[in-house]
Every structure is written in structure tokens, then in C-alpha cells.
mmCIF file of C-alpha atoms in Angstrom:
data_model
loop_
_atom_site.group_PDB
_atom_site.id
_atom_site.type_symbol
_atom_site.label_atom_id
_atom_site.label_comp_id
_atom_site.label_asym_id
_atom_site.label_seq_id
_atom_site.Cartn_x
_atom_site.Cartn_y
_atom_site.Cartn_z
ATOM 1 C CA VAL F 1 -30.231 -14.467 -163.859
ATOM 2 C CA GLU F 2 -30.059 -11.418 -161.603
ATOM 3 C CA LEU F 3 -27.202 -9.916 -163.608
ATOM 4 C CA VAL F 4 -29.026 -10.416 -166.910
ATOM 5 C CA LEU F 5 -32.168 -8.788 -165.490
ATOM 6 C CA ARG F 6 -30.176 -5.813 -164.261
ATOM 7 C CA LEU F 7 -28.448 -5.489 -167.641
ATOM 8 C CA VAL F 8 -31.848 -5.439 -169.362
ATOM 9 C CA ALA F 9 -33.416 -3.055 -166.853
ATOM 10 C CA TYR F 10 -30.583 -0.532 -166.484
ATOM 11 C CA GLY F 11 -28.542 -1.069 -169.614
ATOM 12 C CA PRO F 12 -24.781 -1.599 -169.763
ATOM 13 C CA SER F 13 -23.964 2.118 -169.783
ATOM 14 C CA THR F 14 -25.788 2.731 -166.494
ATOM 15 C CA LEU F 15 -24.666 -0.525 -164.890
ATOM 16 C CA PHE F 16 -20.967 0.096 -165.608
ATOM 17 C CA ASP F 17 -20.890 3.849 -165.063
ATOM 18 C CA ARG F 18 -17.743 4.717 -163.092
ATOM 19 C CA ALA F 19 -19.540 7.574 -161.331
ATOM 20 C CA SER F 20 -22.082 5.162 -159.868
ATOM 21 C CA ALA F 21 -21.737 4.097 -156.240
ATOM 22 C CA ASP F 22 -22.417 0.489 -157.302
ATOM 23 C CA PHE F 23 -19.701 0.352 -159.967
ATOM 24 C CA TRP F 24 -17.322 -1.912 -158.042
ATOM 25 C CA TRP F 25 -20.146 -4.123 -156.794
ATOM 26 C CA ASN F 26 -21.334 -4.547 -160.382
ATOM 27 C CA ILE F 27 -17.804 -5.488 -161.480
ATOM 28 C CA PHE F 28 -17.689 -7.975 -158.610
ATOM 29 C CA ASP F 29 -21.025 -9.471 -159.675
ATOM 30 C CA VAL F 30 -19.813 -9.844 -163.265
ATOM 31 C CA ALA F 31 -16.613 -11.530 -162.031
ATOM 32 C CA VAL F 32 -18.569 -13.973 -159.839
ATOM 33 C CA VAL F 33 -20.991 -14.819 -162.665
ATOM 34 C CA PHE F 34 -18.111 -15.199 -165.129
ATOM 35 C CA SER F 35 -16.256 -17.516 -162.740
ATOM 36 C CA GLY F 36 -19.421 -19.615 -162.351
ATOM 37 C CA LEU F 37 -19.765 -19.869 -166.142
ATOM 38 C CA LEU F 38 -16.093 -20.757 -166.428
ATOM 39 C CA GLU F 39 -16.530 -23.490 -163.823
ATOM 40 C CA LEU F 40 -19.576 -24.840 -165.670
ATOM 41 C CA ALA F 41 -17.621 -24.908 -168.930
ATOM 42 C CA PHE F 42 -14.754 -26.649 -167.150
ATOM 43 C CA GLU F 43 -17.059 -29.321 -165.742
ATOM 44 C CA LEU F 44 -18.748 -29.887 -169.114
ATOM 45 C CA THR F 45 -15.474 -30.201 -171.023
ATOM 46 C CA VAL F 46 -13.651 -32.347 -168.474
ATOM 47 C CA GLY F 47 -16.722 -34.464 -167.813
ATOM 48 C CA GLY F 48 -17.772 -33.746 -164.249
ATOM 49 C CA VAL F 49 -14.327 -34.080 -162.717
ATOM 50 C CA GLY F 50 -14.925 -30.829 -160.853
ATOM 51 C CA ARG F 51 -17.077 -32.503 -158.188
ATOM 52 C CA SER F 52 -14.880 -35.492 -157.472
ATOM 53 C CA GLY F 53 -11.571 -33.684 -157.357
ATOM 54 C CA GLY F 54 -10.415 -32.004 -160.530
ATOM 55 C CA GLY F 55 -7.161 -30.713 -159.148
ATOM 56 C CA HIS F 56 -6.148 -27.208 -158.287
ATOM 57 C CA LEU F 57 -8.201 -25.498 -160.973
ATOM 58 C CA ALA F 58 -11.496 -26.946 -159.711
ATOM 59 C CA THR F 59 -10.586 -26.064 -156.130
ATOM 60 C CA GLY F 60 -9.722 -22.537 -157.186
ATOM 61 C CA MET F 61 -13.032 -22.218 -159.008
ATOM 62 C CA ARG F 62 -14.916 -23.370 -155.907
ATOM 63 C CA CYS F 63 -13.066 -20.794 -153.802
ATOM 64 C CA ILE F 64 -13.970 -18.060 -156.262
ATOM 65 C CA ARG F 65 -17.569 -19.223 -156.188
ATOM 66 C CA LEU F 66 -17.536 -18.910 -152.382
ATOM 67 C CA THR F 67 -16.840 -15.192 -152.760
ATOM 68 C CA ARG F 68 -20.511 -14.786 -153.642
ATOM 69 C CA VAL F 69 -21.109 -14.680 -149.914
ATOM 70 C CA LEU F 70 -19.359 -11.309 -149.876
ATOM 71 C CA ARG F 71 -22.284 -9.837 -151.789
ATOM 72 C CA VAL F 72 -24.137 -9.700 -148.467
ATOM 73 C CA LEU F 73 -21.749 -6.913 -147.420
ATOM 74 C CA ARG F 74 -23.483 -4.740 -149.989
ATOM 75 C CA LEU F 75 -26.531 -4.671 -147.691
ATOM 76 C CA LEU F 76 -24.563 -2.973 -144.923
ATOM 77 C CA ARG F 77 -24.699 0.201 -146.962
ATOM 78 C CA PHE F 78 -28.456 0.289 -146.449
ATOM 79 C CA LEU F 79 -28.304 -0.690 -142.799
ATOM 80 C CA LYS F 80 -26.076 2.064 -141.411
ATOM 81 C CA ARG F 81 -27.148 1.472 -137.826
ATOM 82 C CA LEU F 82 -26.260 -2.197 -138.062
ATOM 83 C CA PHE F 83 -22.865 -1.229 -139.450
ATOM 84 C CA VAL F 84 -22.329 1.226 -136.590
ATOM 85 C CA LEU F 85 -23.263 -1.467 -134.068
ATOM 86 C CA ALA F 86 -20.964 -4.039 -135.689
ATOM 87 C CA TYR F 87 -18.121 -1.514 -135.769
ATOM 88 C CA GLY F 88 -18.752 -0.607 -132.127
ATOM 89 C CA PHE F 89 -18.716 -4.281 -131.195
ATOM 90 C CA LEU F 90 -15.351 -4.669 -132.930
ATOM 91 C CA LEU F 91 -13.916 -1.672 -131.075
ATOM 92 C CA ALA F 92 -15.293 -3.011 -127.781
ATOM 93 C CA ALA F 93 -13.688 -6.409 -128.435
ATOM 94 C CA ILE F 94 -10.339 -4.701 -128.987
ATOM 95 C CA ALA F 95 -10.759 -2.731 -125.752
ATOM 96 C CA VAL F 96 -11.667 -5.901 -123.843
ATOM 97 C CA PHE F 97 -8.532 -7.585 -125.207
ATOM 98 C CA TRP F 98 -6.276 -4.809 -123.930
ATOM 99 C CA VAL F 99 -8.013 -4.641 -120.544
ATOM 100 C CA THR F 100 -7.587 -8.427 -120.279
ATOM 101 C CA PHE F 101 -3.901 -8.066 -121.118
ATOM 102 C CA LEU F 102 -3.503 -5.345 -118.467
ATOM 103 C CA MET F 103 -5.327 -7.410 -115.839
ATOM 104 C CA ALA F 104 -3.271 -10.522 -116.658
ATOM 105 C CA PHE F 105 -0.105 -8.488 -116.111
ATOM 106 C CA ALA F 106 -1.463 -7.126 -112.812
ATOM 107 C CA LEU F 107 -2.433 -10.651 -111.718
ATOM 108 C CA TYR F 108 1.058 -11.895 -112.535
ATOM 109 C CA VAL F 109 2.792 -9.123 -110.574
ATOM 110 C CA CYS F 110 0.476 -9.493 -107.574
ATOM 111 C CA SER F 111 0.829 -13.270 -107.586
ATOM 112 C CA ILE F 112 4.622 -12.989 -107.513
ATOM 113 C CA ALA F 113 4.302 -10.676 -104.501
ATOM 114 C CA MET F 114 1.898 -13.085 -102.786
ATOM 115 C CA VAL F 115 4.127 -16.126 -103.413
ATOM 116 C CA GLY F 116 7.114 -14.214 -102.060
ATOM 117 C CA THR F 117 5.314 -13.143 -98.878
ATOM 118 C CA LEU F 118 2.691 -15.785 -98.061
ATOM 119 C CA GLY F 119 3.751 -18.775 -100.120
ATOM 120 C CA ASP F 120 6.525 -19.965 -97.802
ATOM 121 C CA ILE F 121 5.130 -19.266 -94.344
ATOM 122 C CA PRO F 122 6.469 -21.720 -91.753
ATOM 123 C CA GLU F 123 4.134 -24.514 -90.662
ATOM 124 C CA GLU F 124 3.746 -23.242 -87.086
ATOM 125 C CA HIS F 125 2.004 -20.034 -88.213
ATOM 126 C CA PRO F 126 -1.801 -20.028 -88.208
ATOM 127 C CA ASP F 127 -3.414 -20.745 -91.598
ATOM 128 C CA ALA F 128 -0.053 -21.753 -93.071
ATOM 129 C CA ALA F 129 -1.489 -24.783 -94.881
ATOM 130 C CA PHE F 130 -4.348 -22.730 -96.318
ATOM 131 C CA LEU F 131 -2.070 -19.918 -97.513
ATOM 132 C CA GLN F 132 0.497 -22.323 -98.958
ATOM 133 C CA ALA F 133 -2.267 -24.097 -100.858
ATOM 134 C CA ARG F 134 -3.574 -20.774 -102.259
ATOM 135 C CA PHE F 135 -0.264 -18.922 -102.716
ATOM 136 C CA GLY F 136 2.351 -21.687 -102.882
ATOM 137 C CA SER F 137 3.126 -21.202 -106.583
ATOM 138 C CA VAL F 138 2.655 -18.410 -109.079
ATOM 139 C CA ARG F 139 0.040 -20.450 -110.942
ATOM 140 C CA GLU F 140 -2.021 -21.118 -107.810
ATOM 141 C CA ALA F 141 -1.677 -17.502 -106.691
ATOM 142 C CA MET F 142 -2.822 -16.223 -110.095
ATOM 143 C CA PHE F 143 -5.824 -18.519 -109.999
ATOM 144 C CA THR F 144 -6.696 -17.459 -106.439
ATOM 145 C CA LEU F 145 -6.405 -13.777 -107.310
ATOM 146 C CA PHE F 146 -8.431 -14.318 -110.489
ATOM 147 C CA MET F 147 -11.180 -15.909 -108.399
ATOM 148 C CA LEU F 148 -11.086 -12.815 -106.165
ATOM 149 C CA LEU F 149 -11.493 -10.623 -109.264
ATOM 150 C CA VAL F 150 -14.493 -12.416 -110.705
ATOM 151 C CA ASN F 151 -16.153 -13.308 -107.412
ATOM 152 C CA PRO F 152 -14.916 -11.157 -104.533
ATOM 153 C CA ASP F 153 -16.019 -13.530 -101.765
ATOM 154 C CA LEU F 154 -13.854 -12.674 -98.762
ATOM 155 C CA HIS F 155 -15.352 -15.280 -96.400
ATOM 156 C CA ILE F 156 -12.735 -17.789 -97.508
ATOM 157 C CA PHE F 157 -9.932 -15.483 -96.384
ATOM 158 C CA GLU F 158 -11.589 -14.220 -93.197
ATOM 159 C CA ALA F 159 -9.394 -16.162 -90.752
ATOM 160 C CA SER F 160 -6.200 -15.367 -92.649
ATOM 161 C CA MET F 161 -7.071 -11.681 -92.799
ATOM 162 C CA ARG F 162 -7.527 -11.640 -89.011
ATOM 163 C CA HIS F 163 -4.092 -13.177 -88.460
ATOM 164 C CA TYR F 164 -2.314 -11.108 -91.118
ATOM 165 C CA PRO F 165 -3.607 -7.509 -91.226
ATOM 166 C CA LEU F 166 -1.365 -6.516 -94.160
ATOM 167 C CA PHE F 167 -2.873 -9.373 -96.138
ATOM 168 C CA ALA F 168 -6.332 -7.983 -95.295
ATOM 169 C CA VAL F 169 -5.317 -4.543 -96.590
ATOM 170 C CA PHE F 170 -3.938 -6.126 -99.776
ATOM 171 C CA VAL F 171 -7.088 -8.176 -100.392
ATOM 172 C CA VAL F 172 -9.422 -5.227 -99.834
ATOM 173 C CA PHE F 173 -7.427 -2.955 -102.163
ATOM 174 C CA PHE F 174 -7.063 -5.763 -104.707
ATOM 175 C CA VAL F 175 -10.820 -6.305 -104.784
ATOM 176 C CA ILE F 176 -11.562 -2.571 -104.983
ATOM 177 C CA PHE F 177 -9.033 -1.757 -107.690
ATOM 178 C CA GLY F 178 -9.092 -5.108 -109.426
ATOM 179 C CA SER F 179 -12.723 -6.096 -109.564
ATOM 180 C CA PHE F 180 -14.479 -2.745 -109.418
ATOM 181 C CA GLY F 181 -11.708 -0.923 -111.277
ATOM 182 C CA MET F 182 -11.785 -3.453 -114.099
ATOM 183 C CA ILE F 183 -15.536 -2.981 -114.535
ATOM 184 C CA ALA F 184 -15.157 0.805 -114.479
ATOM 185 C CA LEU F 185 -12.254 0.635 -116.942
ATOM 186 C CA LEU F 186 -14.217 -1.572 -119.337
ATOM 187 C CA THR F 187 -17.250 0.690 -119.093
ATOM 188 C CA GLY F 188 -15.179 3.817 -119.658
ATOM 189 C CA VAL F 189 -13.133 2.431 -122.563
ATOM 190 C CA ILE F 190 -16.107 0.912 -124.368
ATOM 191 C CA SER F 191 -18.296 3.999 -124.047
#
């Protein structure tokens, strides 16, 4: 109905003018309407098989009919600010992916260092059970360091940091560069 009204209002020469900005959208509209008419003719000739199955042709026709949803993209031309926001969101998502990849690599390297230094402390050392539980394997160390990144609560490690000053230096620098640095990196990359 919409296509017929536009044909009557604008005329075929204006509607299919190659110099027009809407030329390709008009071709797309004609293709979608034609595929709908073709599907209707198929259903009428085969006798309604299109709804209950109809094979590959009916499925293909339904897929073509679903392309009508793409007509909404035409509105983005009129909403430039929405397009800019959507594009910015896409770029920010890409930046977040790469920052996540970088932080996962840093977590992996730091967890290997923690497992090698604190993961196999002898039992007679203070806080050995606590440190072995937190840094006994690479997986546990990565999870512990991730928890330090997202919630830098150092009260859990207070006793261990008193007994192992190098561990205290590592934790403080890890929180500063990991947690705060990640936020600064995300803010800088996205803006």
C-alpha cells in the first residue's frame, strides 16, 4: 500500500531517479513488496503449504520477508545524533574488549608470579594456609587478583602484607595500576 501511494504521489520517474538519495531504498522496497507478492502467489497456487512447511522455497520467502525490518535503518539518516551515539557505543565496546584482553593477560602473568612465589610456602610460615588457598593454583590466583581489581579491599590481606613486605608492595602497585589504571585506560580510550 505504501509503495503504491508513493508511486502515485511522486511518479515512477521521481521514485526511481538514480540521482535521488532514496534510490536504493526505493529499489529495496520494490524488492520486498515483490517478494511478498511472490510468496502470496506461491501460497495461493500450492494451497497454503507455505505456512505448514512448504520446503526450501517457502523458508526462503519468509527470510526475504524478514528483511523488511531493515527498512528501519532508513530512519537513522534523519536521526544523525542517534547514529553518532550508536557508532560511539560500538567503538566503546571494541575498546572495552581490547582493555579486557590486556587485563586478562596481565592477570595471567601476575598470577603465574604469585603462584611461583606464594603458592608453595612451607606450612610453618605464618599465613601459609591462607596464601596457599588464594595463590595455590593459577586459576585461584587469577580469581584472587581479579577480585582485587574489581573490589580493592586490602583488609583480607592485611596480616599477610605485614609478614611479607614484598607482597604488600606488589598488592599496592597491583591495585594502583590494575584497578585505577584500568579505569583511566577505559576512560581515555573511550573518550
